[in-house]
């Protein structure tokens, strides 16, 4: 039988995402409720290597549920990718007698955890935290709902100008490898086209679409471009369109990191609370090497190996719906 875990560490890693603080609060308070000692590890794997570890009590997570970012700070660690870095991290955890970890992050975080576990045998449970929503094993990642609502509100505001001045706007949203933010924010704001990295962008099709809209007397248009689209970023695509389609005045807007910050939505706070509590309980029950995700409204655990190696498919049905509704 697995040894009972007494001291649990929590950290955030990779890009920060709204709802991480609500999740940290749930992890710390559930752990204390279950009788464990709780520790915060600052700056992700880098802070673990450098021993930036402090005890957390119930009060240390007061008044953070509504805050964006992460009180534990975050980082993408190059050093943890080396065996020497991981060895130092393990020594720091042992120094604090930490015998279980909850890691909030994305693919890179779980990849590191999987290797670490094989080398140092300290149990990990992961929680999907990224605005990109690109993790297999969960319907929604922490931060995605807030990010798409932020993007949608910004697009709505830009549409006012597009409409008032009869302009064509290319709006770039985040998503280096994934088009979920583009798909959802584009669908919710009635975009004329949504361009994502997962599907090939054909410039002729885009121009054809714009021509059709123009003939139907559309006086303004919004095209949403995920930053990682294969045809380039919003500036590059706008330039290509301008060469062939001069009917509109063309403008570009890059939403950027505003999508990562801000107070989490109700959905992300509740998601953070449920996954945080489930992750701690799972650790205490002897589970390890798994990600706690939300599938069809229920907490579901997926092995890291599966979460990392499988790619979550972009929702092509939503992209098709966007096309129909914009026609
Ligand atoms: O993974 C989340 C994300 O916001 C991506 O959508 C984006 O491409 C990337 O992080 C940006 O990372 P950074 O803040 O390190 O530039």
CSV table of N, CA and C in Angstrom, one decimal, residues 130-255:
chain,number,residue,atom,x,y,z
A,130,UNK,N,-4.3,26.5,-18.9
A,130,UNK,CA,-3.8,27.3,-20.0
A,130,UNK,C,-5.0,27.9,-20.7
A,131,UNK,N,-4.8,29.2,-21.2
A,131,UNK,CA,-5.9,29.8,-21.9
A,131,UNK,C,-6.2,29.1,-23.2
A,132,UNK,N,-5.2,28.3,-23.7
A,132,UNK,CA,-5.4,27.8,-25.1
A,132,UNK,C,-6.4,26.7,-25.3
A,133,UNK,N,-6.8,26.0,-24.2
A,133,UNK,CA,-7.7,24.9,-24.2
A,133,UNK,C,-7.2,23.7,-25.0
A,134,UNK,N,-5.9,23.5,-25.2
A,134,UNK,CA,-5.4,22.5,-26.1
A,134,UNK,C,-4.9,21.3,-25.4
A,135,UNK,N,-5.6,20.9,-24.4
A,135,UNK,CA,-5.1,19.6,-23.7
A,135,UNK,C,-6.1,18.5,-23.8
A,136,UNK,N,-5.6,17.4,-24.1
A,136,UNK,CA,-6.4,16.2,-24.2
A,136,UNK,C,-6.8,15.7,-22.8
A,137,UNK,N,-8.0,15.3,-22.6
A,137,UNK,CA,-8.4,14.7,-21.3
A,137,UNK,C,-9.3,15.7,-20.5
A,138,UNK,N,-9.6,16.8,-21.1
A,138,UNK,CA,-10.5,17.8,-20.5
A,138,UNK,C,-11.3,18.5,-21.5
A,139,UNK,N,-12.6,18.8,-21.2
A,139,UNK,CA,-13.3,19.6,-22.2
A,139,UNK,C,-12.9,21.1,-22.2
A,140,UNK,N,-12.5,21.5,-20.9
A,140,UNK,CA,-12.1,22.9,-20.8
A,140,UNK,C,-10.8,23.0,-19.9
A,141,UNK,N,-9.9,23.8,-20.3
A,141,UNK,CA,-8.7,24.1,-19.4
A,141,UNK,C,-9.0,25.4,-18.6
A,142,UNK,N,-8.3,25.5,-17.5
A,142,UNK,CA,-8.5,26.6,-16.6
A,142,UNK,C,-8.0,27.9,-17.4
A,143,UNK,N,-8.9,28.9,-17.4
A,143,UNK,CA,-8.5,30.2,-18.0
A,143,UNK,C,-9.1,30.4,-19.4
A,144,UNK,N,-9.5,29.3,-20.1
A,144,UNK,CA,-10.0,29.4,-21.4
A,144,UNK,C,-11.3,30.3,-21.5
A,145,UNK,N,-12.2,30.0,-20.5
A,145,UNK,CA,-13.5,30.7,-20.6
A,145,UNK,C,-13.3,32.2,-20.4
A,146,UNK,N,-12.4,32.5,-19.4
A,146,UNK,CA,-12.1,34.0,-19.2
A,146,UNK,C,-11.5,34.6,-20.5
A,147,UNK,N,-10.5,33.9,-21.0
A,147,UNK,CA,-9.8,34.4,-22.2
A,147,UNK,C,-10.7,34.7,-23.4
A,148,UNK,N,-11.6,33.7,-23.6
A,148,UNK,CA,-12.5,33.9,-24.8
A,148,UNK,C,-13.5,35.0,-24.5
A,149,UNK,N,-13.9,35.1,-23.3
A,149,UNK,CA,-14.9,36.3,-23.0
A,149,UNK,C,-14.2,37.6,-23.1
A,150,UNK,N,-12.9,37.7,-22.7
A,150,UNK,CA,-12.1,38.9,-22.9
A,150,UNK,C,-12.0,39.2,-24.4
A,151,UNK,N,-11.6,38.2,-25.1
A,151,UNK,CA,-11.4,38.4,-26.6
A,151,UNK,C,-12.7,38.8,-27.2
A,152,UNK,N,-13.8,38.1,-26.8
A,152,UNK,CA,-15.1,38.5,-27.4
A,152,UNK,C,-15.5,39.9,-27.2
A,153,UNK,N,-15.3,40.4,-25.9
A,153,UNK,CA,-15.6,41.8,-25.6
A,153,UNK,C,-14.8,42.7,-26.4
A,154,UNK,N,-13.5,42.4,-26.6
A,154,UNK,CA,-12.7,43.3,-27.4
A,154,UNK,C,-13.1,43.3,-28.8
A,155,UNK,N,-13.5,42.2,-29.3
A,155,UNK,CA,-13.9,42.1,-30.8
A,155,UNK,C,-15.2,42.9,-30.9
A,156,UNK,N,-16.1,42.8,-30.0
A,156,UNK,CA,-17.4,43.5,-30.0
A,156,UNK,C,-17.1,45.0,-30.1
A,157,UNK,N,-16.1,45.5,-29.4
A,157,UNK,CA,-15.8,46.9,-29.4
A,157,UNK,C,-15.2,47.3,-30.7
A,158,UNK,N,-14.4,46.4,-31.3
A,158,UNK,CA,-13.8,46.7,-32.6
A,158,UNK,C,-14.8,46.8,-33.7
A,159,UNK,N,-15.8,45.9,-33.5
A,159,UNK,CA,-16.9,45.9,-34.5
A,159,UNK,C,-17.6,47.2,-34.6
A,160,UNK,N,-17.8,47.9,-33.5
A,160,UNK,CA,-18.4,49.2,-33.5
A,160,UNK,C,-17.7,50.1,-34.5
A,161,UNK,N,-16.3,50.1,-34.4
A,161,UNK,CA,-15.5,51.0,-35.4
A,161,UNK,C,-15.6,50.4,-36.8
A,162,UNK,N,-15.5,49.1,-36.9
A,162,UNK,CA,-15.5,48.5,-38.2
A,162,UNK,C,-16.8,48.9,-38.9
A,163,UNK,N,-17.9,48.9,-38.2
A,163,UNK,CA,-19.2,49.2,-38.7
A,163,UNK,C,-19.4,50.7,-39.0
A,164,UNK,N,-18.9,51.5,-38.1
A,164,UNK,CA,-19.0,53.0,-38.3
A,164,UNK,C,-18.2,53.5,-39.5
A,165,UNK,N,-17.1,52.9,-39.7
A,165,UNK,CA,-16.2,53.4,-40.8
A,165,UNK,C,-16.2,52.5,-42.0
A,166,UNK,N,-17.0,51.5,-42.1
A,166,UNK,CA,-17.0,50.5,-43.2
A,166,UNK,C,-15.6,49.9,-43.4
A,167,UNK,N,-15.1,49.3,-42.4
A,167,UNK,CA,-13.8,48.8,-42.5
A,167,UNK,C,-13.7,47.2,-42.4
A,168,UNK,N,-12.6,46.7,-42.9
A,168,UNK,CA,-12.4,45.3,-42.7
A,168,UNK,C,-11.3,45.1,-41.7
A,169,UNK,N,-11.6,44.4,-40.6
A,169,UNK,CA,-10.6,44.3,-39.5
A,169,UNK,C,-10.1,42.8,-39.5
A,170,UNK,N,-8.8,42.7,-39.3
A,170,UNK,CA,-8.2,41.4,-39.0
A,170,UNK,C,-7.8,41.5,-37.6
A,171,UNK,N,-8.4,40.6,-36.8
A,171,UNK,CA,-8.1,40.7,-35.3
A,171,UNK,C,-7.3,39.4,-35.0
A,172,UNK,N,-6.1,39.6,-34.4
A,172,UNK,CA,-5.3,38.4,-34.0
A,172,UNK,C,-5.5,38.1,-32.6
A,173,UNK,N,-5.9,36.8,-32.3
A,173,UNK,CA,-6.1,36.4,-30.9
A,173,UNK,C,-5.0,35.4,-30.6
A,174,UNK,N,-4.8,35.0,-29.3
A,174,UNK,CA,-3.7,34.1,-28.9
A,174,UNK,C,-4.0,32.7,-29.4
A,175,UNK,N,-2.9,31.9,-29.4
A,175,UNK,CA,-3.1,30.5,-29.8
A,175,UNK,C,-1.9,30.2,-30.8
A,176,UNK,N,-0.8,29.9,-30.3
A,176,UNK,CA,0.4,29.7,-31.1
A,176,UNK,C,0.2,28.3,-31.9
A,177,UNK,N,-0.3,27.4,-31.2
A,177,UNK,CA,-0.5,26.0,-31.8
A,177,UNK,C,-2.0,25.6,-31.9
A,178,UNK,N,-2.8,26.4,-31.3
A,178,UNK,CA,-4.2,25.9,-31.2
A,178,UNK,C,-5.2,27.1,-31.5
A,179,UNK,N,-6.3,26.7,-32.2
A,179,UNK,CA,-7.3,27.7,-32.6
A,179,UNK,C,-8.6,27.7,-31.8
A,180,UNK,N,-8.5,27.2,-30.5
A,180,UNK,CA,-9.8,27.2,-29.7
A,180,UNK,C,-10.2,28.6,-29.4
A,181,UNK,N,-9.3,29.5,-29.0
A,181,UNK,CA,-9.7,30.9,-28.7
A,181,UNK,C,-10.3,31.6,-29.9
A,182,UNK,N,-9.6,31.4,-31.1
A,182,UNK,CA,-10.1,32.0,-32.3
A,182,UNK,C,-11.5,31.4,-32.6
A,183,UNK,N,-11.7,30.1,-32.5
A,183,UNK,CA,-13.0,29.5,-32.9
A,183,UNK,C,-14.1,30.0,-32.0
A,184,UNK,N,-13.9,30.0,-30.7
A,184,UNK,CA,-15.0,30.3,-29.8
A,184,UNK,C,-15.3,31.9,-29.8
A,185,UNK,N,-14.2,32.7,-29.8
A,185,UNK,CA,-14.4,34.1,-29.8
A,185,UNK,C,-15.0,34.6,-31.2
A,186,UNK,N,-14.5,33.9,-32.2
A,186,UNK,CA,-15.0,34.3,-33.6
A,186,UNK,C,-16.5,33.9,-33.7
A,187,UNK,N,-16.9,32.7,-33.2
A,187,UNK,CA,-18.2,32.3,-33.3
A,187,UNK,C,-19.1,33.2,-32.5
A,188,UNK,N,-18.7,33.5,-31.3
A,188,UNK,CA,-19.5,34.4,-30.4
A,188,UNK,C,-19.6,35.8,-30.9
A,189,UNK,N,-18.7,36.3,-31.7
A,189,UNK,CA,-18.8,37.7,-32.1
A,189,UNK,C,-19.2,37.8,-33.6
A,190,UNK,N,-19.7,36.7,-34.2
A,190,UNK,CA,-20.2,36.7,-35.5
A,190,UNK,C,-19.2,37.1,-36.6
A,191,UNK,N,-17.9,36.6,-36.4
A,191,UNK,CA,-16.9,36.9,-37.4
A,191,UNK,C,-17.2,36.3,-38.8
A,192,UNK,N,-16.7,37.1,-39.8
A,192,UNK,CA,-17.0,36.6,-41.2
A,192,UNK,C,-16.1,35.4,-41.5
A,193,UNK,N,-14.9,35.3,-40.9
A,193,UNK,CA,-14.1,34.2,-41.1
A,193,UNK,C,-13.2,33.9,-39.9
A,194,UNK,N,-12.9,32.7,-39.7
A,194,UNK,CA,-12.0,32.3,-38.5
A,194,UNK,C,-10.9,31.5,-39.1
A,195,UNK,N,-9.6,31.9,-38.8
A,195,UNK,CA,-8.5,31.2,-39.4
A,195,UNK,C,-7.7,30.6,-38.2
A,196,UNK,N,-7.5,29.3,-38.3
A,196,UNK,CA,-6.8,28.6,-37.1
A,196,UNK,C,-5.6,27.7,-37.6
A,197,UNK,N,-4.7,27.4,-36.7
A,197,UNK,CA,-3.5,26.7,-37.2
A,197,UNK,C,-3.8,25.2,-37.6
A,198,UNK,N,-4.9,24.7,-37.1
A,198,UNK,CA,-5.2,23.3,-37.3
A,198,UNK,C,-5.8,23.0,-38.7
A,199,UNK,N,-6.3,24.0,-39.4
A,199,UNK,CA,-6.8,23.8,-40.8
A,199,UNK,C,-6.0,24.7,-41.7
A,200,UNK,N,-5.8,24.3,-42.9
A,200,UNK,CA,-5.1,25.1,-43.9
A,200,UNK,C,-5.9,26.3,-44.3
A,201,UNK,N,-5.2,27.4,-44.4
A,201,UNK,CA,-5.9,28.7,-44.8
A,201,UNK,C,-5.6,28.9,-46.3
A,202,UNK,N,-6.7,28.9,-47.1
A,202,UNK,CA,-6.5,29.2,-48.5
A,202,UNK,C,-6.9,30.7,-48.8
A,203,UNK,N,-5.9,31.5,-49.2
A,203,UNK,CA,-6.2,32.9,-49.4
A,203,UNK,C,-7.3,33.1,-50.4
A,204,UNK,N,-7.3,32.3,-51.5
A,204,UNK,CA,-8.4,32.4,-52.5
A,204,UNK,C,-9.8,32.3,-51.9
A,205,UNK,N,-9.9,31.3,-51.0
A,205,UNK,CA,-11.2,31.1,-50.4
A,205,UNK,C,-11.6,32.3,-49.5
A,206,UNK,N,-10.6,32.8,-48.8
A,206,UNK,CA,-10.9,34.0,-47.9
A,206,UNK,C,-11.4,35.2,-48.8
A,207,UNK,N,-10.6,35.4,-49.9
A,207,UNK,CA,-11.0,36.5,-50.7
A,207,UNK,C,-12.4,36.3,-51.4
A,208,UNK,N,-12.6,35.1,-51.8
A,208,UNK,CA,-13.9,34.8,-52.3
A,208,UNK,C,-15.1,35.1,-51.3
A,209,UNK,N,-14.8,34.7,-50.1
A,209,UNK,CA,-15.8,34.9,-49.0
A,209,UNK,C,-16.1,36.4,-48.9
A,210,UNK,N,-15.0,37.2,-48.9
A,210,UNK,CA,-15.1,38.6,-48.7
A,210,UNK,C,-15.9,39.2,-49.9
A,211,UNK,N,-15.6,38.7,-51.1
A,211,UNK,CA,-16.3,39.2,-52.3
A,211,UNK,C,-17.8,38.9,-52.2
A,212,UNK,N,-18.1,37.7,-51.8
A,212,UNK,CA,-19.5,37.4,-51.6
A,212,UNK,C,-20.2,38.3,-50.7
A,213,UNK,N,-19.5,38.6,-49.5
A,213,UNK,CA,-20.1,39.5,-48.6
A,213,UNK,C,-20.3,40.9,-49.1
A,214,UNK,N,-19.3,41.3,-49.9
A,214,UNK,CA,-19.3,42.7,-50.5
A,214,UNK,C,-20.5,42.8,-51.5
A,215,UNK,N,-20.7,41.7,-52.3
A,215,UNK,CA,-21.8,41.7,-53.2
A,215,UNK,C,-23.2,41.8,-52.5
A,216,UNK,N,-23.2,41.2,-51.3
A,216,UNK,CA,-24.4,41.2,-50.4
A,216,UNK,C,-24.5,42.5,-49.7
A,217,UNK,N,-23.7,43.5,-50.0
A,217,UNK,CA,-23.6,44.8,-49.4
A,217,UNK,C,-23.2,44.8,-47.9
A,218,UNK,N,-22.3,43.9,-47.6
A,218,UNK,CA,-21.8,44.0,-46.2
A,218,UNK,C,-20.8,45.1,-46.2
A,219,UNK,N,-21.0,46.0,-45.3
A,219,UNK,CA,-20.1,47.2,-45.3
A,219,UNK,C,-18.9,47.1,-44.4
A,220,UNK,N,-18.9,46.1,-43.5
A,220,UNK,CA,-17.8,45.9,-42.6
A,220,UNK,C,-17.6,44.4,-42.4
A,221,UNK,N,-16.4,44.0,-42.1
A,221,UNK,CA,-16.2,42.6,-41.8
A,221,UNK,C,-15.1,42.4,-40.8
A,222,UNK,N,-15.2,41.3,-40.0
A,222,UNK,CA,-14.2,40.9,-39.0
A,222,UNK,C,-13.7,39.6,-39.4
A,223,UNK,N,-12.3,39.5,-39.5
A,223,UNK,CA,-11.7,38.2,-39.7
A,223,UNK,C,-10.9,37.9,-38.4
A,224,UNK,N,-11.1,36.7,-37.8
A,224,UNK,CA,-10.3,36.4,-36.6
A,224,UNK,C,-9.2,35.5,-37.0
A,225,UNK,N,-8.0,35.8,-36.6
A,225,UNK,CA,-6.8,35.0,-37.0
A,225,UNK,C,-6.1,34.5,-35.7
A,226,UNK,N,-6.0,33.2,-35.5
A,226,UNK,CA,-5.2,32.7,-34.4
A,226,UNK,C,-3.7,33.0,-34.7
A,227,UNK,N,-2.9,33.4,-33.7
A,227,UNK,CA,-1.6,33.9,-33.9
A,227,UNK,C,-0.7,32.8,-34.7
A,228,UNK,N,-1.0,31.5,-34.5
A,228,UNK,CA,-0.2,30.5,-35.2
A,228,UNK,C,-0.8,30.0,-36.5
A,229,UNK,N,-1.6,30.8,-37.1
A,229,UNK,CA,-2.2,30.3,-38.4
A,229,UNK,C,-1.1,30.1,-39.5
A,230,UNK,N,-1.3,29.0,-40.3
A,230,UNK,CA,-0.3,28.7,-41.2
A,230,UNK,C,-0.1,29.7,-42.3
A,231,UNK,N,-1.1,30.6,-42.5
A,231,UNK,CA,-0.9,31.6,-43.6
A,231,UNK,C,-0.2,32.9,-43.0
A,232,UNK,N,0.2,32.8,-41.7
A,232,UNK,CA,0.9,34.0,-41.1
A,232,UNK,C,0.0,34.6,-40.0
A,233,UNK,N,0.6,35.7,-39.4
A,233,UNK,CA,-0.2,36.4,-38.4
A,233,UNK,C,-1.2,37.4,-39.1
A,234,UNK,N,-1.9,38.1,-38.3
A,234,UNK,CA,-2.9,39.0,-38.9
A,234,UNK,C,-2.3,40.1,-39.9
A,235,UNK,N,-1.2,40.6,-39.6
A,235,UNK,CA,-0.6,41.6,-40.5
A,235,UNK,C,-0.2,41.0,-41.8
A,236,UNK,N,0.3,39.8,-41.8
A,236,UNK,CA,0.7,39.2,-43.0
A,236,UNK,C,-0.5,38.8,-43.9
A,237,UNK,N,-1.5,38.3,-43.3
A,237,UNK,CA,-2.7,37.9,-44.0
A,237,UNK,C,-3.4,39.2,-44.6
A,238,UNK,N,-3.5,40.2,-43.7
A,238,UNK,CA,-4.1,41.5,-44.2
A,238,UNK,C,-3.4,42.0,-45.4
A,239,UNK,N,-2.1,41.9,-45.4
A,239,UNK,CA,-1.3,42.4,-46.5
A,239,UNK,C,-1.6,41.6,-47.8
A,240,UNK,N,-1.7,40.3,-47.7
A,240,UNK,CA,-2.0,39.5,-48.8
A,240,UNK,C,-3.4,39.8,-49.4
A,241,UNK,N,-4.4,40.1,-48.4
A,241,UNK,CA,-5.7,40.4,-48.9
A,241,UNK,C,-5.8,41.7,-49.5
A,242,UNK,N,-5.1,42.7,-49.0
A,242,UNK,CA,-5.1,44.1,-49.5
A,242,UNK,C,-4.6,44.1,-51.0
A,243,UNK,N,-3.7,43.2,-51.3
A,243,UNK,CA,-3.1,43.2,-52.7
A,243,UNK,C,-4.3,42.8,-53.7
A,244,UNK,N,-5.2,42.0,-53.3
A,244,UNK,CA,-6.3,41.5,-54.2
A,244,UNK,C,-7.6,42.1,-54.0
A,245,UNK,N,-7.8,42.7,-52.8
A,245,UNK,CA,-9.2,43.1,-52.5
A,245,UNK,C,-9.1,44.5,-51.8
A,246,UNK,N,-9.4,45.5,-52.7
A,246,UNK,CA,-9.2,46.9,-52.2
A,246,UNK,C,-10.5,47.6,-51.9
A,247,UNK,N,-11.6,46.9,-51.8
A,247,UNK,CA,-12.9,47.5,-51.6
A,247,UNK,C,-13.0,48.2,-50.2
A,248,UNK,N,-12.4,47.5,-49.3
A,248,UNK,CA,-12.4,48.0,-47.9
A,248,UNK,C,-11.2,48.7,-47.5
A,249,UNK,N,-11.3,49.6,-46.5
A,249,UNK,CA,-10.1,50.1,-45.8
A,249,UNK,C,-9.8,49.0,-44.8
A,250,UNK,N,-8.5,48.5,-44.8
A,250,UNK,CA,-8.2,47.4,-43.9
A,250,UNK,C,-7.4,47.8,-42.7
A,251,UNK,N,-7.8,47.3,-41.6
A,251,UNK,CA,-7.1,47.6,-40.3
A,251,UNK,C,-6.7,46.2,-39.6
A,252,UNK,N,-5.7,46.3,-38.8
A,252,UNK,CA,-5.3,45.1,-38.0
A,252,UNK,C,-5.2,45.4,-36.6
A,253,UNK,N,-5.7,44.5,-35.8
A,253,UNK,CA,-5.6,44.7,-34.3
A,253,UNK,C,-5.1,43.4,-33.7
A,254,UNK,N,-4.1,43.5,-32.8
A,254,UNK,CA,-3.5,42.3,-32.2
A,254,UNK,C,-4.0,42.4,-30.7
A,255,UNK,N,-4.8,41.4,-30.2
A,255,UNK,CA,-5.3,41.5,-28.9
A,255,UNK,C,-4.2,41.2,-27.8
